[in-house]
Short mmCIF file of C-alpha atoms in Angstrom, two decimals:
data_model
loop_
_atom_site.label_atom_id
_atom_site.label_comp_id
_atom_site.label_asym_id
_atom_site.label_seq_id
_atom_site.Cartn_x
_atom_site.Cartn_y
_atom_site.Cartn_z
CA MET A 1 161.10 40.74 154.65
CA GLY A 2 160.23 37.13 155.45
CA SER A 3 160.60 35.82 158.98
CA ARG A 4 162.77 38.01 161.21
CA TYR A 5 162.96 35.45 164.02
CA PRO A 6 166.15 33.44 163.42
CA ASN A 7 165.24 30.54 165.71
CA VAL A 8 162.08 29.71 163.76
CA PRO A 9 162.36 26.22 162.28
CA GLY A 10 163.51 26.38 158.68
CA CYS A 11 165.13 29.80 159.00
CA PRO A 12 168.50 29.92 157.17
CA ASN A 13 170.75 30.86 160.07
CA GLY A 14 169.07 28.44 162.50
CA VAL A 15 170.15 30.16 165.73
CA SER A 16 169.16 28.13 168.79
CA LEU A 17 167.57 29.46 171.95
CA GLU A 18 170.22 27.45 173.79
CA ASP A 19 172.51 30.45 173.23
CA LYS A 20 171.69 32.31 176.44
CA THR A 21 173.53 35.47 175.27
CA MET A 22 170.88 36.25 172.66
CA PRO A 23 168.01 38.52 173.87
CA THR A 24 164.57 36.95 173.71
CA MET A 25 160.97 38.09 173.83
CA LYS A 26 157.49 36.66 174.14
CA ALA A 27 155.60 36.22 170.87
CA VAL A 28 152.33 34.63 169.81
CA VAL A 29 153.15 32.02 167.18
CA MET A 30 150.86 29.86 165.05
CA TYR A 31 152.07 26.77 163.20
CA GLU A 32 148.82 25.85 161.48
CA PRO A 33 145.38 27.38 160.87
CA GLY A 34 142.54 26.69 163.25
CA GLY A 35 140.65 28.01 166.25
CA PRO A 36 141.98 30.41 168.89
CA GLU A 37 143.85 27.54 170.52
CA VAL A 38 146.44 27.47 167.69
CA LEU A 39 147.90 30.75 169.05
CA LYS A 40 150.86 29.75 171.22
CA ILE A 41 152.97 31.94 173.52
CA GLU A 42 156.67 31.22 172.91
CA ASN A 43 160.06 32.71 173.64
CA ARG A 44 161.63 33.96 170.42
CA LEU A 45 164.81 35.77 169.60
CA ILE A 46 164.30 39.51 169.22
CA PRO A 47 164.54 40.29 165.49
CA THR A 48 167.49 42.29 164.19
CA PRO A 49 166.54 45.19 161.89
CA LYS A 50 168.39 45.94 158.66
CA SER A 51 168.80 49.35 157.06
CA GLY A 52 165.34 50.58 156.08
CA GLU A 53 163.68 48.66 158.91
CA VAL A 54 162.65 49.66 162.42
CA LEU A 55 162.64 47.49 165.52
CA ILE A 56 159.70 48.53 167.72
CA LYS A 57 159.25 47.59 171.36
CA VAL A 58 155.54 46.86 171.23
CA LYS A 59 153.42 48.33 174.01
CA ALA A 60 149.98 47.51 172.63
CA PHE A 61 148.15 46.32 169.55
CA GLY A 62 144.54 46.09 168.44
CA LEU A 63 142.81 42.94 167.23
CA ASN A 64 141.32 42.89 163.73
CA ARG A 65 138.94 40.51 162.03
CA SER A 66 141.39 40.10 159.17
CA GLU A 67 143.68 38.42 161.72
CA LEU A 68 140.84 36.08 162.62
CA PHE A 69 140.52 35.15 158.94
CA THR A 70 144.30 34.66 158.69
CA ARG A 71 144.22 32.45 161.78
CA GLN A 72 141.49 30.38 160.13
CA GLY A 73 143.69 29.84 157.07
CA LEU A 74 141.84 32.20 154.73
CA SER A 75 144.83 34.40 153.79
CA PRO A 76 146.35 32.98 150.60
CA GLY A 77 150.07 32.32 150.50
CA LEU A 78 150.54 32.40 154.28
CA LYS A 79 153.66 30.53 155.40
CA PHE A 80 154.09 28.96 158.83
CA PRO A 81 155.16 29.50 161.51
CA ARG A 82 153.83 33.03 161.66
CA VAL A 83 153.34 35.78 164.23
CA LEU A 84 150.03 37.51 163.46
CA GLY A 85 149.21 41.19 163.89
CA ILE A 86 148.69 43.87 161.23
CA GLU A 87 149.30 46.80 163.62
CA ALA A 88 151.21 47.86 166.71
CA VAL A 89 152.17 50.90 168.80
CA GLY A 90 155.27 51.24 170.90
CA MET A 91 158.74 52.75 171.19
CA VAL A 92 161.54 52.66 168.65
CA GLU A 93 164.28 50.33 169.88
CA SER A 94 166.54 50.52 166.83
CA ALA A 95 166.52 52.10 163.35
CA PRO A 96 169.78 51.37 161.49
CA GLY A 97 168.87 53.80 158.70
CA GLU A 98 168.38 56.59 161.27
CA GLU A 99 164.86 57.36 160.09
CA PHE A 100 163.84 57.43 163.77
CA THR A 101 165.44 57.96 167.15
CA LYS A 102 165.47 55.35 169.88
CA GLY A 103 162.57 56.09 172.21
CA ASP A 104 160.31 57.66 169.58
CA MET A 105 156.65 56.82 170.17
CA VAL A 106 155.37 55.24 166.95
CA ALA A 107 152.50 53.44 165.27
CA THR A 108 152.65 51.00 162.39
CA ALA A 109 150.09 49.07 160.34
CA MET A 110 149.65 47.06 157.16
CA GLY A 111 152.41 46.61 154.58
CA GLY A 112 152.44 42.82 154.95
CA MET A 113 152.55 42.67 158.77
CA GLY A 114 151.38 39.34 160.13
CA ARG A 115 151.11 37.80 156.68
CA GLN A 116 154.22 38.33 154.57
CA PHE A 117 156.38 38.78 157.66
CA ASP A 118 155.91 38.46 161.42
CA GLY A 119 153.60 41.06 162.91
CA GLY A 120 152.61 42.81 166.11
CA TYR A 121 151.55 39.92 168.40
CA ALA A 122 154.88 40.10 170.23
CA GLU A 123 156.98 42.18 172.60
CA TYR A 124 159.02 43.40 169.62
CA THR A 125 158.27 43.69 165.91
CA CYS A 126 160.48 44.59 162.96
CA VAL A 127 158.80 46.55 160.15
CA PRO A 128 159.72 48.70 157.12
CA ALA A 129 160.55 52.27 158.14
CA GLN A 130 158.22 53.57 155.44
CA ASN A 131 155.26 52.04 157.31
CA VAL A 132 155.82 53.90 160.60
CA GLN A 133 154.35 57.15 161.93
CA VAL A 134 155.68 59.09 164.93
CA LEU A 135 153.13 60.04 167.59
CA LYS A 136 153.42 62.87 170.10
CA THR A 137 150.86 62.43 172.83
CA THR A 138 150.28 61.56 176.46
CA LEU A 139 147.39 59.19 175.69
CA SER A 140 147.59 55.76 177.32
CA TRP A 141 148.90 52.73 175.44
CA GLU A 142 145.43 51.22 175.76
CA VAL A 143 143.94 54.03 173.69
CA LEU A 144 146.84 54.24 171.26
CA GLY A 145 146.71 50.50 170.69
CA ALA A 146 143.15 50.84 169.42
CA ILE A 147 143.71 53.42 166.74
CA PRO A 148 146.17 52.65 163.89
CA GLU A 149 144.20 50.18 161.78
CA MET A 150 140.77 51.24 163.06
CA LEU A 151 141.21 54.92 162.22
CA GLN A 152 143.04 54.18 158.97
CA THR A 153 140.11 52.04 157.79
CA ALA A 154 137.39 54.43 158.97
CA TRP A 155 139.16 57.53 157.64
CA GLY A 156 139.98 55.99 154.27
CA SER A 157 136.49 54.59 153.79
CA LEU A 158 134.81 57.91 154.57
CA PHE A 159 137.07 60.38 152.84
CA LYS A 160 138.84 58.42 150.09
CA SER A 161 136.17 56.03 148.85
CA LEU A 162 132.91 57.70 149.94
CA ARG A 163 134.15 61.30 149.63
CA LEU A 164 131.89 62.25 152.53
CA GLN A 165 130.80 65.90 152.66
CA LYS A 166 129.39 68.06 155.44
CA ASP A 167 125.60 67.78 155.89
CA GLU A 168 125.38 64.53 153.92
CA ARG A 169 123.43 61.58 155.31
CA LEU A 170 125.65 58.59 156.03
CA LEU A 171 124.43 55.07 156.82
CA ILE A 172 126.87 52.71 158.54
CA ARG A 173 125.83 49.07 158.11
CA GLY A 174 127.44 47.23 161.01
CA GLY A 175 127.59 50.24 163.28
CA THR A 176 128.76 48.49 166.46
CA THR A 177 131.94 47.12 164.89
CA ALA A 178 135.11 48.91 166.00
CA VAL A 179 135.45 50.52 162.57
CA GLY A 180 131.77 51.42 162.53
CA LEU A 181 131.99 53.23 165.86
CA ALA A 182 135.13 55.09 164.76
CA ALA A 183 133.54 56.01 161.44
CA ALA A 184 130.47 57.37 163.22
CA ALA A 185 132.63 59.60 165.42
CA LEU A 186 134.68 60.85 162.46
CA ALA A 187 131.61 61.49 160.30
CA LYS A 188 129.75 63.31 163.07
CA LYS A 189 132.74 65.56 163.71
CA HIS A 190 132.88 66.24 159.97
CA GLY A 191 129.29 67.52 160.06
CA ALA A 192 127.39 64.58 158.59
CA PHE A 193 124.04 63.22 159.77
CA VAL A 194 124.94 59.70 160.88
CA CYS A 195 122.68 56.66 160.75
CA ALA A 196 123.88 53.23 161.85
CA THR A 197 122.57 49.71 162.26
CA THR A 198 122.73 47.16 165.04
CA ARG A 199 121.03 43.81 165.52
CA ARG A 200 120.68 44.46 169.25
CA SER A 201 118.53 47.20 170.74
CA ASP A 202 120.72 47.28 173.86
CA ARG A 203 123.58 48.66 171.72
CA GLU A 204 121.73 51.89 170.86
CA ALA A 205 123.38 53.83 173.69
CA LEU A 206 126.81 52.72 172.47
CA LEU A 207 126.02 54.05 168.99
CA HIS A 208 124.68 57.37 170.25
CA ALA A 209 127.83 57.79 172.38
CA SER A 210 129.87 57.63 169.17
CA GLY A 211 127.80 60.33 167.46
CA VAL A 212 125.06 58.34 165.73
CA ASP A 213 121.90 60.38 165.17
CA GLN A 214 119.57 57.62 163.96
CA VAL A 215 119.72 53.93 164.89
CA PHE A 216 118.10 51.21 162.78
CA ILE A 217 117.58 47.74 164.23
CA ASP A 218 118.92 45.40 161.56
CA THR A 219 116.66 42.44 160.82
CA GLY A 220 118.58 41.61 157.65
CA SER A 221 116.53 44.04 155.59
CA ILE A 222 116.51 47.71 156.55
CA ALA A 223 115.90 49.49 153.24
CA ASP A 224 112.23 50.12 154.02
CA GLN A 225 113.13 51.56 157.47
CA VAL A 226 115.71 53.85 155.90
CA ARG A 227 113.31 55.02 153.20
CA GLU A 228 110.73 55.91 155.82
CA ARG A 229 113.25 58.25 157.45
CA CYS A 230 114.95 59.36 154.21
CA PRO A 231 112.44 58.91 151.35
CA ARG A 232 115.02 59.58 148.64
CA GLY A 233 117.66 57.45 150.34
CA VAL A 234 120.89 58.36 152.10
CA ASP A 235 123.83 60.02 150.38
CA LYS A 236 126.52 57.53 151.40
CA VAL A 237 126.56 53.99 152.80
CA LEU A 238 129.51 52.38 154.57
CA GLU A 239 128.96 48.62 154.33
CA LEU A 240 130.82 46.73 157.06
CA VAL A 241 128.78 43.53 157.23
CA GLY A 242 129.62 42.42 153.70
CA THR A 243 128.02 40.47 150.91
CA THR A 244 125.20 39.17 153.11
CA THR A 245 123.66 42.67 153.37
CA LEU A 246 125.18 44.53 150.43
CA ALA A 247 122.17 44.20 148.11
CA ASP A 248 119.89 45.65 150.78
CA SER A 249 122.38 48.44 151.56
CA LEU A 250 122.46 49.42 147.89
CA ARG A 251 118.69 49.93 148.08
CA CYS A 252 119.24 52.45 150.88
CA ALA A 253 121.26 54.87 148.73
CA ARG A 254 119.79 57.72 146.75
CA GLN A 255 120.49 58.20 143.05
CA ARG A 256 124.08 59.44 142.62
CA GLY A 257 124.82 58.12 146.09
CA ILE A 258 127.82 55.91 146.88
CA VAL A 259 128.03 52.59 148.68
CA CYS A 260 131.47 51.50 149.93
CA LEU A 261 132.09 47.85 150.81
CA THR A 262 134.81 47.80 153.48
CA GLY A 263 134.00 45.05 155.98
CA MET A 264 133.21 41.34 155.83
CA VAL A 265 132.05 40.59 159.36
CA GLY A 266 129.25 38.49 157.87
CA ASN A 267 131.97 35.91 157.08
CA LYS A 268 130.82 35.41 153.51
CA TRP A 269 133.26 36.45 150.81
CA SER A 270 131.17 36.27 147.64
CA PHE A 271 127.64 36.19 146.22
CA GLU A 272 126.17 32.82 145.35
CA GLU A 273 124.55 34.63 142.44
CA PHE A 274 125.20 38.20 141.34
CA SER A 275 123.15 40.02 138.73
CA PRO A 276 124.47 43.61 138.59
CA MET A 277 121.45 45.01 136.78
CA GLU A 278 119.19 43.69 139.53
CA VAL A 279 121.42 44.33 142.54
CA ILE A 280 122.84 47.79 141.76
CA PRO A 281 120.10 50.46 141.54
CA THR A 282 120.16 52.99 138.72
CA ALA A 283 122.70 55.78 139.27
CA VAL A 284 124.02 54.33 142.56
CA SER A 285 127.79 53.85 142.65
CA LEU A 286 129.43 50.84 144.30
CA THR A 287 133.06 50.98 145.42
CA THR A 288 135.37 49.34 147.97
CA TYR A 289 138.08 50.25 150.44
CA ALA A 290 140.87 47.83 151.36
CA GLY A 291 143.51 50.10 152.90
CA GLU A 292 147.21 49.47 152.37
CA SER A 293 150.37 50.82 154.00
CA GLU A 294 150.29 53.99 151.89
CA ASP A 295 146.73 54.65 153.11
CA PHE A 296 147.92 54.24 156.69
CA MET A 297 150.71 56.74 156.10
CA LEU A 298 148.23 59.25 154.63
CA THR A 299 145.93 58.99 157.66
CA PRO A 300 146.45 62.09 159.85
CA LEU A 301 147.04 60.12 163.04
CA ASP A 302 148.67 63.01 164.92
CA GLU A 303 145.68 65.27 164.26
CA LEU A 304 143.22 62.53 165.22
CA VAL A 305 145.17 61.69 168.38
CA GLU A 306 144.96 65.35 169.41
CA GLN A 307 141.19 65.25 168.94
CA ILE A 308 140.93 62.08 171.02
CA ALA A 309 143.02 63.66 173.78
CA ALA A 310 140.84 66.79 173.69
CA GLY A 311 137.68 64.69 174.03
CA THR A 312 136.24 65.81 170.68
CA LEU A 313 136.67 62.43 168.94
CA PRO A 314 135.23 59.58 171.04
CA ILE A 315 136.93 56.20 170.67
CA GLN A 316 135.26 53.10 172.08
CA ILE A 317 137.56 50.55 173.75
CA GLY A 318 135.63 47.31 174.13
CA ARG A 319 137.94 44.99 176.07
CA THR A 320 141.60 45.00 177.09
CA PHE A 321 143.71 41.85 177.43
CA ARG A 322 147.31 40.89 178.20
CA LEU A 323 149.57 39.15 175.72
CA ASP A 324 149.25 35.81 177.52
CA GLU A 325 145.44 36.15 177.20
CA ILE A 326 145.55 36.17 173.41
CA VAL A 327 143.40 33.03 173.06
CA GLU A 328 140.68 34.58 175.24
CA ALA A 329 140.97 37.82 173.26
CA HIS A 330 140.45 35.99 169.95
CA CYS A 331 137.45 34.15 171.39
CA CYS A 332 135.98 37.51 172.43
CA MET A 333 136.49 38.88 168.90
CA GLU A 334 135.08 35.79 167.21
CA GLU A 335 131.96 35.90 169.39
CA ASN A 336 131.46 39.67 168.89
CA LYS A 337 131.36 40.31 172.64
CA ALA A 338 133.63 43.36 172.89
CA GLY A 339 131.35 46.31 172.10
CA GLY A 340 134.29 48.28 170.72
CA LYS A 341 137.94 47.78 169.84
CA ILE A 342 139.83 44.93 171.50
CA VAL A 343 143.31 45.97 172.66
CA VAL A 344 146.14 43.73 173.86
CA LEU A 345 148.82 45.17 176.16
CA THR A 346 152.25 43.57 176.21
#
């Protein structure tokens, strides 16, 4: 799709904001990688959707660590200027292909948002119609803003990659991340026995509130703790910290168990040295989950939203910010201070 903001420098049609007849919006724009301070609030022209696209009036969006990495310049091929944001919820403003009706409540995520084309950090976003789900609920925008990417990642990791079954023992490494908390709630509702890690003992109550049965204080090596509780190892491991703890997490799994690497909050992308025969225990399977737009569309958001509304699926909102507080919100995410999902309201 490319940039959908015609007044962005270098855009072919080069429309100027001096034309007062053109409707504008607030958007968070970055012109170069760096710290939170590179995120600038600007007035931009509202994008015009083509057939097959949907213009969404954004009401809220969640923050994701992948956006932090993109902001830092770690997403290959990123072109500037760019509006970040891999998810958004809001109301349909326009759908030229008539896939949706104006006023429909919708959620969107992935599919190149915030990387290949401008994303959800704005009052409006223009996305492919095939990446949009309709929602029917009375939940607040604050809650809805937390769920598209978080639930897509948790759901896909548990049921696509890990193939989690009722009564299995699941270990979530990085349990107090937004995805970890959501995964705990989903797994508990599915009938699993849920274990999770945290580096801080004062976060135990937060984990138990999301359905965690057993908390392990993570000192960097927890395999011995896990084996004391589960001598044969756990059935499934959801690894959200990344390569810094993966070898130890593999030691926590039983034979024929599965370890899924989903998160990289440890901010290290690769092993300095990797010897598979030493790192991967006999008969333990290692897989990953990345989550693309098709995975988002397969996530049963309507069903999960109903469970949230009924109070049977707890979702932890850590902090809520306004659009003009985006720098503060990114600082909060970078410093891991939220204790749940960070949501920005427009």
